[in-house]
CSV table of N, CA and C in Angstrom, one decimal:
chain,number,residue,atom,x,y,z
A,15,MET,N,59.3,40.9,78.2
A,15,MET,CA,58.8,39.6,78.0
A,15,MET,C,59.8,38.7,77.5
A,16,ASN,N,59.8,37.6,78.0
A,16,ASN,CA,60.8,36.7,77.6
A,16,ASN,C,60.2,35.8,76.5
A,17,LEU,N,61.0,35.0,76.1
A,17,LEU,CA,60.7,34.2,74.9
A,17,LEU,C,59.7,33.1,75.3
A,18,THR,N,59.7,32.6,76.5
A,18,THR,CA,58.8,31.6,76.9
A,18,THR,C,57.4,32.2,77.0
A,19,ALA,N,57.2,33.3,77.6
A,19,ALA,CA,55.9,33.9,77.7
A,19,ALA,C,55.4,34.3,76.3
A,20,THR,N,56.2,34.7,75.4
A,20,THR,CA,55.8,35.1,74.1
A,20,THR,C,55.3,33.8,73.4
A,21,LEU,N,56.1,32.8,73.5
A,21,LEU,CA,55.7,31.5,72.9
A,21,LEU,C,54.4,31.0,73.5
A,22,LEU,N,54.3,31.1,74.8
A,22,LEU,CA,53.1,30.7,75.5
A,22,LEU,C,51.9,31.5,75.0
A,23,ILE,N,52.0,32.8,75.0
A,23,ILE,CA,50.9,33.6,74.5
A,23,ILE,C,50.5,33.3,73.1
A,24,GLN,N,51.5,33.1,72.2
A,24,GLN,CA,51.2,32.8,70.8
A,24,GLN,C,50.6,31.5,70.7
A,25,SER,N,50.9,30.5,71.6
A,25,SER,CA,50.3,29.2,71.5
A,25,SER,C,48.9,29.3,72.0
A,26,VAL,N,48.6,30.1,73.0
A,26,VAL,CA,47.2,30.3,73.5
A,26,VAL,C,46.4,31.0,72.4
A,27,VAL,N,46.9,32.0,71.8
A,27,VAL,CA,46.2,32.7,70.7
A,27,VAL,C,46.0,31.8,69.5
A,28,PHE,N,47.0,31.0,69.2
A,28,PHE,CA,46.8,30.0,68.1
A,28,PHE,C,45.8,29.0,68.4
A,29,LEU,N,45.8,28.5,69.6
A,29,LEU,CA,44.7,27.6,70.0
A,29,LEU,C,43.4,28.2,70.0
A,30,GLY,N,43.3,29.5,70.4
A,30,GLY,CA,42.0,30.2,70.4
A,30,GLY,C,41.6,30.4,68.9
A,31,PHE,N,42.5,30.6,68.1
A,31,PHE,CA,42.2,30.8,66.6
A,31,PHE,C,41.7,29.4,66.1
A,32,VAL,N,42.3,28.3,66.4
A,32,VAL,CA,41.9,27.0,66.0
A,32,VAL,C,40.6,26.7,66.5
A,33,TRP,N,40.3,27.0,67.8
A,33,TRP,CA,39.0,26.8,68.4
A,33,TRP,C,38.0,27.6,67.7
A,34,PHE,N,38.2,28.9,67.4
A,34,PHE,CA,37.3,29.8,66.7
A,34,PHE,C,37.0,29.2,65.3
A,35,CYS,N,38.0,28.8,64.6
A,35,CYS,CA,37.8,28.3,63.2
A,35,CYS,C,37.0,27.0,63.3
A,36,ALA,N,37.4,26.1,64.3
A,36,ALA,CA,36.7,24.8,64.4
A,36,ALA,C,35.2,25.0,64.8
A,37,LYS,N,35.0,26.0,65.6
A,37,LYS,CA,33.6,26.3,66.1
A,37,LYS,C,32.8,27.1,65.1
A,38,PHE,N,33.3,28.1,64.4
A,38,PHE,CA,32.5,29.0,63.6
A,38,PHE,C,32.8,28.9,62.1
A,39,ILE,N,33.9,28.6,61.7
A,39,ILE,CA,34.3,28.6,60.2
A,39,ILE,C,34.2,27.2,59.6
A,40,TRP,N,34.8,26.2,60.3
A,40,TRP,CA,34.8,24.9,59.7
A,40,TRP,C,33.5,24.3,59.5
A,41,PRO,N,32.5,24.3,60.4
A,41,PRO,CA,31.2,23.7,60.1
A,41,PRO,C,30.5,24.2,58.9
A,42,PRO,N,30.4,25.6,58.7
A,42,PRO,CA,29.8,26.0,57.4
A,42,PRO,C,30.6,25.6,56.2
A,43,LEU,N,31.9,25.5,56.3
A,43,LEU,CA,32.7,25.1,55.1
A,43,LEU,C,32.4,23.6,54.8
A,44,LEU,N,32.3,22.8,55.9
A,44,LEU,CA,32.0,21.4,55.7
A,44,LEU,C,30.6,21.1,55.1
A,45,SER,N,29.6,21.9,55.7
A,45,SER,CA,28.3,21.7,55.2
A,45,SER,C,28.2,22.2,53.7
A,46,ALA,N,28.9,23.3,53.4
A,46,ALA,CA,28.9,23.7,52.0
A,46,ALA,C,29.5,22.7,51.1
A,47,MET,N,30.6,22.1,51.5
A,47,MET,CA,31.3,21.1,50.7
A,47,MET,C,30.4,19.8,50.6
A,48,ARG,N,29.7,19.4,51.7
A,48,ARG,CA,28.8,18.3,51.6
A,48,ARG,C,27.6,18.6,50.7
A,49,GLU,N,27.1,19.8,50.7
A,49,GLU,CA,26.0,20.2,49.8
A,49,GLU,C,26.4,20.1,48.4
A,50,ARG,N,27.6,20.6,48.2
A,50,ARG,CA,28.2,20.7,46.8
A,50,ARG,C,28.4,19.2,46.4
A,51,GLN,N,28.9,18.4,47.2
A,51,GLN,CA,29.2,17.0,46.9
A,51,GLN,C,27.8,16.3,46.6
A,52,ALA,N,26.8,16.5,47.4
A,52,ALA,CA,25.5,16.0,47.2
A,52,ALA,C,24.9,16.5,45.8
A,53,ALA,N,25.1,17.7,45.5
A,53,ALA,CA,24.6,18.3,44.3
A,53,ALA,C,25.3,17.7,43.1
A,54,ILE,N,26.6,17.5,43.2
A,54,ILE,CA,27.4,16.9,42.1
A,54,ILE,C,26.9,15.4,42.0
A,55,ALA,N,26.8,14.7,43.1
A,55,ALA,CA,26.3,13.3,43.0
A,55,ALA,C,25.0,13.2,42.4
A,56,SER,N,24.0,14.1,42.8
A,56,SER,CA,22.7,14.0,42.2
A,56,SER,C,22.7,14.4,40.7
A,57,GLY,N,23.6,15.3,40.4
A,57,GLY,CA,23.7,15.7,39.0
A,57,GLY,C,24.3,14.5,38.1
A,58,LEU,N,25.3,13.8,38.7
A,58,LEU,CA,25.8,12.7,38.0
A,58,LEU,C,24.8,11.5,37.9
A,59,ALA,N,24.0,11.3,39.0
A,59,ALA,CA,23.0,10.3,38.9
A,59,ALA,C,21.9,10.7,37.9
A,60,ALA,N,21.6,12.0,37.9
A,60,ALA,CA,20.6,12.4,36.9
A,60,ALA,C,21.1,12.2,35.5
A,61,ALA,N,22.4,12.5,35.3
A,61,ALA,CA,23.0,12.3,34.0
A,61,ALA,C,23.0,10.9,33.6
A,62,ASP,N,23.4,10.0,34.5
A,62,ASP,CA,23.3,8.6,34.2
A,62,ASP,C,21.9,8.1,33.9
A,63,GLU,N,21.0,8.6,34.7
A,63,GLU,CA,19.6,8.2,34.4
A,63,GLU,C,19.1,8.7,33.0
A,64,ALA,N,19.5,9.9,32.7
A,64,ALA,CA,19.2,10.5,31.4
A,64,ALA,C,19.8,9.7,30.3
A,65,ASP,N,21.1,9.3,30.5
A,65,ASP,CA,21.7,8.4,29.5
A,65,ASP,C,21.0,7.1,29.3
A,66,LYS,N,20.5,6.5,30.4
A,66,LYS,CA,19.8,5.3,30.3
A,66,LYS,C,18.5,5.5,29.6
A,67,ARG,N,17.8,6.6,29.9
A,67,ARG,CA,16.5,6.9,29.3
A,67,ARG,C,16.7,7.2,27.8
A,68,LEU,N,17.8,7.9,27.5
A,68,LEU,CA,18.2,8.2,26.1
A,68,LEU,C,18.4,6.9,25.3
A,69,ALA,N,19.2,6.0,25.9
A,69,ALA,CA,19.4,4.7,25.3
A,69,ALA,C,18.2,3.9,25.1
A,70,GLN,N,17.3,3.9,26.1
A,70,GLN,CA,16.0,3.2,26.0
A,70,GLN,C,15.1,3.9,24.9
A,71,ALA,N,15.1,5.2,24.9
A,71,ALA,CA,14.4,5.9,23.8
A,71,ALA,C,14.9,5.6,22.4
A,72,LYS,N,16.3,5.5,22.3
A,72,LYS,CA,16.8,5.2,21.0
A,72,LYS,C,16.5,3.8,20.6
A,73,SER,N,16.6,2.8,21.5
A,73,SER,CA,16.2,1.5,21.2
A,73,SER,C,14.8,1.3,20.9
A,74,GLY,N,13.9,2.1,21.6
A,74,GLY,CA,12.5,2.0,21.4
A,74,GLY,C,12.2,2.7,20.0
A,75,ALA,N,12.9,3.8,19.7
A,75,ALA,CA,12.7,4.4,18.4
A,75,ALA,C,13.1,3.5,17.3
A,76,GLU,N,14.3,2.8,17.5
A,76,GLU,CA,14.8,1.9,16.4
A,76,GLU,C,13.8,0.8,16.2
A,77,ALA,N,13.3,0.2,17.3
A,77,ALA,CA,12.3,-0.9,17.2
A,77,ALA,C,11.1,-0.4,16.5
A,78,GLU,N,10.6,0.8,16.9
A,78,GLU,CA,9.4,1.3,16.2
A,78,GLU,C,9.6,1.6,14.7
A,79,LEU,N,10.8,2.1,14.4
A,79,LEU,CA,11.2,2.3,13.0
A,79,LEU,C,11.2,1.0,12.3
A,80,ALA,N,11.8,0.0,12.9
A,80,ALA,CA,11.9,-1.3,12.2
A,80,ALA,C,10.5,-1.9,12.0
A,81,ARG,N,9.6,-1.7,13.0
A,81,ARG,CA,8.3,-2.2,12.9
A,81,ARG,C,7.5,-1.5,11.8
A,82,ALA,N,7.7,-0.2,11.8
A,82,ALA,CA,7.1,0.6,10.7
A,82,ALA,C,7.6,0.2,9.3
A,83,LYS,N,8.9,0.0,9.2
A,83,LYS,CA,9.4,-0.5,7.9
A,83,LYS,C,8.8,-1.8,7.5
A,84,GLU,N,8.7,-2.7,8.5
A,84,GLU,CA,8.1,-4.0,8.2
A,84,GLU,C,6.6,-3.9,7.7
A,85,GLU,N,5.9,-3.0,8.4
A,85,GLU,CA,4.5,-2.8,8.1
A,85,GLU,C,4.4,-2.1,6.7
A,86,ALA,N,5.3,-1.2,6.4
A,86,ALA,CA,5.3,-0.6,5.1
A,86,ALA,C,5.6,-1.6,4.0
A,87,ALA,N,6.6,-2.5,4.3
A,87,ALA,CA,6.9,-3.5,3.3
A,87,ALA,C,5.7,-4.4,3.1
A,88,VAL,N,5.0,-4.8,4.1
A,88,VAL,CA,3.8,-5.6,4.0
A,88,VAL,C,2.7,-4.9,3.2
A,89,ILE,N,2.5,-3.6,3.5
A,89,ILE,CA,1.5,-2.9,2.8
A,89,ILE,C,1.9,-2.7,1.3
A,90,ILE,N,3.2,-2.5,1.0
A,90,ILE,CA,3.6,-2.4,-0.4
A,90,ILE,C,3.4,-3.7,-1.1
A,91,GLU,N,3.7,-4.8,-0.4
A,91,GLU,CA,3.6,-6.1,-1.1
A,91,GLU,C,2.1,-6.4,-1.3
A,92,GLN,N,1.2,-6.0,-0.4
A,92,GLN,CA,-0.2,-6.2,-0.6
A,92,GLN,C,-0.7,-5.4,-1.7
A,93,ALA,N,-0.2,-4.1,-1.8
A,93,ALA,CA,-0.6,-3.3,-2.9
A,93,ALA,C,-0.2,-3.8,-4.3
A,94,ARG,N,1.1,-4.4,-4.3
A,94,ARG,CA,1.6,-5.0,-5.5
A,94,ARG,C,0.7,-6.2,-5.9
A,95,GLN,N,0.4,-7.0,-4.9
A,95,GLN,CA,-0.4,-8.2,-5.2
A,95,GLN,C,-1.8,-7.7,-5.7
A,96,ARG,N,-2.4,-6.7,-5.1
A,96,ARG,CA,-3.7,-6.2,-5.5
A,96,ARG,C,-3.7,-5.7,-6.9
A,97,ALA,N,-2.6,-4.9,-7.2
A,97,ALA,CA,-2.5,-4.3,-8.5
A,97,ALA,C,-2.3,-5.4,-9.6
A,98,SER,N,-1.5,-6.5,-9.2
A,98,SER,CA,-1.4,-7.6,-10.2
A,98,SER,C,-2.7,-8.3,-10.4
A,99,GLN,N,-3.4,-8.5,-9.3
A,99,GLN,CA,-4.7,-9.1,-9.3
A,99,GLN,C,-5.7,-8.3,-10.2
A,100,MET,N,-5.7,-7.0,-10.0
A,100,MET,CA,-6.5,-6.1,-10.8
A,100,MET,C,-6.2,-6.2,-12.3
A,101,VAL,N,-4.9,-6.2,-12.6
A,101,VAL,CA,-4.4,-6.3,-14.0
A,101,VAL,C,-4.9,-7.6,-14.6
A,102,GLU,N,-4.8,-8.7,-13.8
A,102,GLU,CA,-5.2,-10.0,-14.3
A,102,GLU,C,-6.8,-10.0,-14.5
A,103,THR,N,-7.5,-9.4,-13.6
A,103,THR,CA,-8.9,-9.3,-13.7
A,103,THR,C,-9.3,-8.5,-15.0
A,104,ALA,N,-8.6,-7.4,-15.2
A,104,ALA,CA,-8.9,-6.6,-16.3
A,104,ALA,C,-8.6,-7.3,-17.6
A,105,LYS,N,-7.5,-8.1,-17.6
A,105,LYS,CA,-7.1,-8.9,-18.8
A,105,LYS,C,-8.2,-9.9,-19.1
A,106,ASN,N,-8.6,-10.6,-18.1
A,106,ASN,CA,-9.6,-11.6,-18.2
A,106,ASN,C,-10.9,-11.0,-18.7
A,107,ASP,N,-11.3,-9.9,-18.1
A,107,ASP,CA,-12.6,-9.2,-18.5
A,107,ASP,C,-12.5,-8.8,-20.0
A,108,ALA,N,-11.3,-8.2,-20.4
A,108,ALA,CA,-11.1,-7.8,-21.8
A,108,ALA,C,-11.2,-9.0,-22.7
A,109,ARG,N,-10.5,-10.1,-22.3
A,109,ARG,CA,-10.5,-11.3,-23.1
A,109,ARG,C,-12.0,-11.8,-23.3
A,110,ASP,N,-12.7,-11.9,-22.2
A,110,ASP,CA,-14.1,-12.3,-22.2
A,110,ASP,C,-14.9,-11.4,-23.1
A,111,GLU,N,-14.7,-10.1,-23.0
A,111,GLU,CA,-15.5,-9.2,-23.8
A,111,GLU,C,-15.2,-9.3,-25.2
A,112,GLY,N,-13.9,-9.5,-25.5
A,112,GLY,CA,-13.5,-9.8,-26.9
A,112,GLY,C,-14.1,-11.0,-27.5
A,113,GLU,N,-14.1,-12.1,-26.7
A,113,GLU,CA,-14.7,-13.3,-27.2
A,113,GLU,C,-16.2,-13.1,-27.4
A,114,ARG,N,-16.9,-12.4,-26.5
A,114,ARG,CA,-18.3,-12.1,-26.6
A,114,ARG,C,-18.6,-11.3,-27.9
A,115,LEU,N,-17.7,-10.3,-28.1
A,115,LEU,CA,-17.9,-9.5,-29.3
A,115,LEU,C,-17.7,-10.3,-30.6
A,116,LYS,N,-16.6,-11.2,-30.6
A,116,LYS,CA,-16.4,-12.1,-31.7
A,116,LYS,C,-17.6,-13.0,-32.0
A,117,GLU,N,-18.1,-13.6,-30.9
A,117,GLU,CA,-19.3,-14.5,-31.0
A,117,GLU,C,-20.5,-13.7,-31.6
A,118,ALA,N,-20.7,-12.5,-31.1
A,118,ALA,CA,-21.8,-11.7,-31.6
A,118,ALA,C,-21.6,-11.4,-33.1
A,119,ALA,N,-20.4,-11.1,-33.4
A,119,ALA,CA,-20.1,-10.8,-34.9
A,119,ALA,C,-20.3,-12.0,-35.7
A,120,ARG,N,-19.8,-13.2,-35.2
A,120,ARG,CA,-20.0,-14.4,-36.0
A,120,ARG,C,-21.5,-14.7,-36.1
A,121,SER,N,-22.3,-14.5,-35.1
A,121,SER,CA,-23.7,-14.7,-35.1
A,121,SER,C,-24.4,-13.8,-36.1
A,122,GLU,N,-24.0,-12.5,-36.1
A,122,GLU,CA,-24.5,-11.5,-37.0
A,122,GLU,C,-24.2,-11.9,-38.4
A,123,ILE,N,-22.9,-12.3,-38.7
A,123,ILE,CA,-22.5,-12.7,-40.0
A,123,ILE,C,-23.3,-13.9,-40.5
A,124,GLN,N,-23.5,-14.9,-39.6
A,124,GLN,CA,-24.3,-16.1,-39.9
A,124,GLN,C,-25.7,-15.7,-40.3
A,125,GLN,N,-26.3,-14.7,-39.5
A,125,GLN,CA,-27.7,-14.3,-39.8
A,125,GLN,C,-27.7,-13.6,-41.1
A,126,GLU,N,-26.7,-12.7,-41.4
A,126,GLU,CA,-26.7,-12.0,-42.7
A,126,GLU,C,-26.6,-13.0,-43.8
A,127,MET,N,-25.7,-14.0,-43.6
A,127,MET,CA,-25.6,-15.0,-44.7
A,127,MET,C,-26.9,-15.8,-44.9
A,128,ASN,N,-27.6,-16.1,-43.8
A,128,ASN,CA,-28.9,-16.8,-44.0
A,128,ASN,C,-29.9,-15.9,-44.7
A,129,ARG,N,-29.9,-14.6,-44.3
A,129,ARG,CA,-30.8,-13.7,-45.0
A,129,ARG,C,-30.5,-13.6,-46.5
A,130,ALA,N,-29.2,-13.5,-46.8
A,130,ALA,CA,-28.8,-13.4,-48.2
A,130,ALA,C,-29.1,-14.6,-48.9
A,131,ARG,N,-29.0,-15.8,-48.3
A,131,ARG,CA,-29.3,-17.1,-49.0
A,131,ARG,C,-30.8,-17.1,-49.3
A,132,GLU,N,-31.6,-16.7,-48.2
A,132,GLU,CA,-33.1,-16.7,-48.4
A,132,GLU,C,-33.5,-15.7,-49.5
A,133,ALA,N,-32.8,-14.6,-49.5
A,133,ALA,CA,-33.1,-13.6,-50.6
A,133,ALA,C,-32.7,-14.1,-51.9
A,134,LEU,N,-31.6,-14.8,-52.0
A,134,LEU,CA,-31.1,-15.3,-53.3
A,134,LEU,C,-32.0,-16.5,-53.7
A,135,ARG,N,-32.5,-17.3,-52.7
A,135,ARG,CA,-33.4,-18.4,-53.1
A,135,ARG,C,-34.7,-17.9,-53.7
A,136,GLY,N,-35.2,-16.8,-53.1
A,136,GLY,CA,-36.4,-16.2,-53.6
A,136,GLY,C,-36.2,-15.6,-55.0
A,137,GLN,N,-35.0,-15.0,-55.2
A,137,GLN,CA,-34.7,-14.4,-56.5
A,137,GLN,C,-34.5,-15.6,-57.5
A,138,VAL,N,-33.8,-16.6,-57.1
A,138,VAL,CA,-33.6,-17.7,-58.0
A,138,VAL,C,-34.9,-18.4,-58.4
A,139,ALA,N,-35.8,-18.5,-57.3
A,139,ALA,CA,-37.1,-19.1,-57.6
A,139,ALA,C,-37.9,-18.2,-58.6
A,140,ASN,N,-37.8,-16.9,-58.4
A,140,ASN,CA,-38.5,-16.0,-59.4
A,140,ASN,C,-37.9,-16.1,-60.7
A,141,LEU,N,-36.6,-16.2,-60.8
A,141,LEU,CA,-35.9,-16.3,-62.1
A,141,LEU,C,-36.3,-17.7,-62.7
A,142,ALA,N,-36.4,-18.7,-61.9
A,142,ALA,CA,-36.7,-20.0,-62.4
A,142,ALA,C,-38.2,-20.0,-63.0
A,143,VAL,N,-39.1,-19.3,-62.2
A,143,VAL,CA,-40.5,-19.2,-62.7
A,143,VAL,C,-40.5,-18.4,-64.0
A,144,ARG,N,-39.8,-17.3,-64.0
A,144,ARG,CA,-39.8,-16.5,-65.3
A,144,ARG,C,-39.2,-17.3,-66.4
A,145,GLY,N,-38.1,-18.0,-66.1
A,145,GLY,CA,-37.5,-18.8,-67.2
A,145,GLY,C,-38.5,-19.9,-67.6
A,146,ALA,N,-39.2,-20.5,-66.7
A,146,ALA,CA,-40.1,-21.5,-67.0
A,146,ALA,C,-41.3,-20.9,-67.8
A,147,GLU,N,-41.7,-19.7,-67.4
A,147,GLU,CA,-42.8,-19.1,-68.2
A,147,GLU,C,-42.4,-18.8,-69.6
A,148,LYS,N,-41.1,-18.3,-69.7
A,148,LYS,CA,-40.6,-18.0,-71.1
A,148,LYS,C,-40.5,-19.3,-71.9
A,149,VAL,N,-40.0,-20.4,-71.2
A,149,VAL,CA,-39.8,-21.6,-71.9
A,149,VAL,C,-41.2,-22.2,-72.3
A,150,LEU,N,-42.1,-22.2,-71.4
A,150,LEU,CA,-43.4,-22.8,-71.6
A,150,LEU,C,-44.3,-21.9,-72.4
A,151,GLY,N,-44.0,-20.6,-72.3
A,151,GLY,CA,-44.8,-19.7,-73.1
A,151,GLY,C,-46.2,-19.4,-72.4
A,152,GLU,N,-46.3,-19.8,-71.2
A,152,GLU,CA,-47.6,-19.5,-70.5
A,152,GLU,C,-47.3,-19.1,-69.1
A,153,THR,N,-48.2,-18.6,-68.4
A,153,THR,CA,-48.0,-18.1,-67.0
A,153,THR,C,-48.1,-19.3,-66.1
A,154,VAL,N,-47.2,-19.4,-65.2
A,154,VAL,CA,-47.2,-20.4,-64.2
A,154,VAL,C,-47.9,-19.9,-62.9
A,155,ASP,N,-48.8,-20.6,-62.4
A,155,ASP,CA,-49.6,-20.2,-61.2
A,155,ASP,C,-48.7,-20.4,-60.0
A,156,ALA,N,-48.3,-19.3,-59.3
A,156,ALA,CA,-47.5,-19.3,-58.1
A,156,ALA,C,-48.1,-20.0,-57.0
A,157,GLY,N,-49.4,-19.9,-56.7
A,157,GLY,CA,-50.1,-20.5,-55.7
A,157,GLY,C,-50.1,-22.0,-55.9
A,158,LYS,N,-50.3,-22.4,-57.1
A,158,LYS,CA,-50.4,-23.8,-57.4
A,158,LYS,C,-49.0,-24.5,-57.3
A,159,HIS,N,-48.0,-23.8,-57.6
A,159,HIS,CA,-46.7,-24.4,-57.6
A,159,HIS,C,-45.8,-24.0,-56.4
A,160,ALA,N,-46.4,-23.6,-55.3
A,160,ALA,CA,-45.7,-23.1,-54.2
A,160,ALA,C,-44.9,-24.3,-53.6
A,161,GLN,N,-45.4,-25.5,-53.6
A,161,GLN,CA,-44.7,-26.6,-53.1
A,161,GLN,C,-43.5,-26.9,-53.9
A,162,ILE,N,-43.6,-26.8,-55.2
A,162,ILE,CA,-42.5,-27.0,-56.1
A,162,ILE,C,-41.4,-26.0,-55.8
A,163,LEU,N,-41.8,-24.7,-55.6
A,163,LEU,CA,-40.8,-23.7,-55.4
A,163,LEU,C,-40.1,-23.8,-54.0
A,164,ASN,N,-40.9,-24.3,-53.0
A,164,ASN,CA,-40.3,-24.5,-51.7
A,164,ASN,C,-39.3,-25.6,-51.8
A,165,ARG,N,-39.6,-26.7,-52.5
A,165,ARG,CA,-38.6,-27.8,-52.6
A,165,ARG,C,-37.4,-27.3,-53.4
A,166,LEU,N,-37.6,-26.5,-54.4
A,166,LEU,CA,-36.5,-26.0,-55.2
A,166,LEU,C,-35.6,-25.1,-54.3
A,167,ALA,N,-36.3,-24.2,-53.5
A,167,ALA,CA,-35.5,-23.4,-52.6
A,167,ALA,C,-34.8,-24.2,-51.5
A,168,ALA,N,-35.4,-25.2,-51.0
A,168,ALA,CA,-34.7,-26.1,-50.1
A,168,ALA,C,-33.5,-26.8,-50.7
A,169,GLU,N,-33.6,-27.2,-51.9
A,169,GLU,CA,-32.5,-27.8,-52.6
A,169,GLU,C,-31.3,-26.9,-52.9
A,170,LEU,N,-31.7,-25.6,-53.1
A,170,LEU,CA,-30.6,-24.7,-53.3
A,170,LEU,C,-30.0,-24.3,-52.0
């Protein structure tokens, strides 16, 4: 065999090999690469979508947290105002009760003073009658002199 025939046979075999590879090996390789490319692209798209959802969830959570903090601040302020109002109400009630007790005590003291005055007037009237009996030397009729004793008690 000469060199030309060898080169020709090798060229035919090489072309057969290229045809065989193009027909049977290359299409599965291309489809596998395309599938892998599609899988990677869908994975990247899913990762991007997940990042977007994560960012939305974070912003939603931050907004919800801010809203909850505002609500908590409002509730705390309302509780403080209610507590202050309750303290003021309790102070006013205690002040009113103290005034009522003072007034009741004053009234009771006044009544006791009036009773004591009346008792003293009666005793003074009796002492005056006894003193008059002693001075006059005779018994003074209490029924007869009731008007005099009442006037004397009123003057005292």
